Coordinates of C-alpha atoms in Angstrom, one line a residue:
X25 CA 39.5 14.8 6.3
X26 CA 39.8 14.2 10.0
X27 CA 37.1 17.1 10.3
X28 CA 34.9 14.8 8.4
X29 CA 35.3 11.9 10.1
X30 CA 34.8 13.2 13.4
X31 CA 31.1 14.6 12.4
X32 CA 30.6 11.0 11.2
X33 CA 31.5 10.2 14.4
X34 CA 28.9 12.4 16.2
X35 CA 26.5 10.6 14.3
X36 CA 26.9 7.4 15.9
X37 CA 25.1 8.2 19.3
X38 CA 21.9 9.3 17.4
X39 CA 19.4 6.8 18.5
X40 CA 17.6 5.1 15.7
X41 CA 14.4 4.1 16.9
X42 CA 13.9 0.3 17.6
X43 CA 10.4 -0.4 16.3
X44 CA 8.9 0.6 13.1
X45 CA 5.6 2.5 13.0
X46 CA 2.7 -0.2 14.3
X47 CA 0.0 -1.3 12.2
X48 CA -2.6 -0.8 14.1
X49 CA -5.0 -3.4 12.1
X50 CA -2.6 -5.7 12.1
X51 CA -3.2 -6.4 8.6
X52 CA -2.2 -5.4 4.9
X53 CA -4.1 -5.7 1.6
X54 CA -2.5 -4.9 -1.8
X55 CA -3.9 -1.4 -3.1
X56 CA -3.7 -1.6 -7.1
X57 CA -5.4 1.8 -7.6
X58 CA -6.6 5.2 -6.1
X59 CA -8.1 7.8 -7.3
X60 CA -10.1 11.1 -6.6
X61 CA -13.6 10.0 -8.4
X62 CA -15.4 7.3 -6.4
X63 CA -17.1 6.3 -9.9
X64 CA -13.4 5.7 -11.6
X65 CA -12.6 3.5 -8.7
X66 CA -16.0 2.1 -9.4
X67 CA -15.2 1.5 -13.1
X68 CA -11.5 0.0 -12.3
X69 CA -13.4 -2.7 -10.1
X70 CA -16.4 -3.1 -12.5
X71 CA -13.3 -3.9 -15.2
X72 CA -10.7 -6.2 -13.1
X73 CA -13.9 -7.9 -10.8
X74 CA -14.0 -11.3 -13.1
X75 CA -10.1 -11.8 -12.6
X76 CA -9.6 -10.7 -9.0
X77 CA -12.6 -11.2 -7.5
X78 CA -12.1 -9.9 -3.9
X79 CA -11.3 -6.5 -5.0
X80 CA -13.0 -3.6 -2.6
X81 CA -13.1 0.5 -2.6
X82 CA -11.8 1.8 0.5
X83 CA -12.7 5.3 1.5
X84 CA -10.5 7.7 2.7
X85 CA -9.7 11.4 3.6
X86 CA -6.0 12.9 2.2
X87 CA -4.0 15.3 4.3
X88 CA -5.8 18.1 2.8
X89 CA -9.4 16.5 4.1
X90 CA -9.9 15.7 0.4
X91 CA -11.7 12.1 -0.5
X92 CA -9.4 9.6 -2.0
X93 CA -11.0 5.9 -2.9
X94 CA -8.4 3.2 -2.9
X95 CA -9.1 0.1 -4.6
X96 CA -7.5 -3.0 -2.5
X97 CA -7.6 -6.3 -2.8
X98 CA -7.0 -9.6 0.0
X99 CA -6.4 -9.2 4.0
X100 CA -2.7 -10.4 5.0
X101 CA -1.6 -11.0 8.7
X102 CA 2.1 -10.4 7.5
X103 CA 3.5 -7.5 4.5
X104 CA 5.4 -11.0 3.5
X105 CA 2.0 -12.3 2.0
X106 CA 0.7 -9.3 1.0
X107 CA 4.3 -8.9 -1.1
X108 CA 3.8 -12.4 -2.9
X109 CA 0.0 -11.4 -3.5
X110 CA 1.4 -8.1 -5.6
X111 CA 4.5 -10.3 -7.3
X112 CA 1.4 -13.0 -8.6
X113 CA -1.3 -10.5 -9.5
X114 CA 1.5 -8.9 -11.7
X115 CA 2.8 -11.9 -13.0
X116 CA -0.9 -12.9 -13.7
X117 CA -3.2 -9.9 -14.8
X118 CA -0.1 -7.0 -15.8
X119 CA -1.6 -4.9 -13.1
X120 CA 1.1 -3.3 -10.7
X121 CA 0.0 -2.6 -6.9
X122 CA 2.2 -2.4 -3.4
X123 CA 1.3 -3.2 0.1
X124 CA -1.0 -1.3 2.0
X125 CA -2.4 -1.2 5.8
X126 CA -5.6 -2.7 5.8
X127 CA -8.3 -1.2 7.7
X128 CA -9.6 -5.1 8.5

């Protein structure tokens, strides 16, 4: 046991670091979808446009250079926002998203 709790003890001068990973927009969005087909992402907006009006496809490349099209919604200065932006357009419309980095 005291073996044990001297590596927990070594642990303690491992630095954590102080800042999280920067944003570098500065701004988040709620992403309610993605998908590998630009015309699925396409269809998901063409079906969810009348209720959330301000939804957009956002085009990006995957770590394996592949295109992925992410469907986002709003522009937040804070993740705070963008959280209470998922929580009502669950509560409202049943669709489930998470908070993204915007490109903005």
């Amino acid at each position: 046991e005291a073996e044990e709790l001297s590596l927990l003890a070594d642990t303690t001068a491992v630095n954590a670091p102080e800042v999280l990973a920067v944003n570098v927009s500065g701004r988040y969005a709620v992403q309610l979808a993605a998908f590998r087909d630009r015309a699925l992402a396409l269809q998901f907006v063409a079906r969810w446009q009348p209720e959330i009006p301000d939804l957009r496809v956002v085009a990006q490349r995957d770590d394996l250079d592949q295109p992925i099209y992410k469907v986002h919604t709003g522009s937040f200065v804070s993740r705070a926002l963008a959280r209470n932006e998922v929580r009502r357009i669950e509560r409202e419309h049943g669709v489930t998203g998470f908070v993204a980095e915007s490109g903005d």
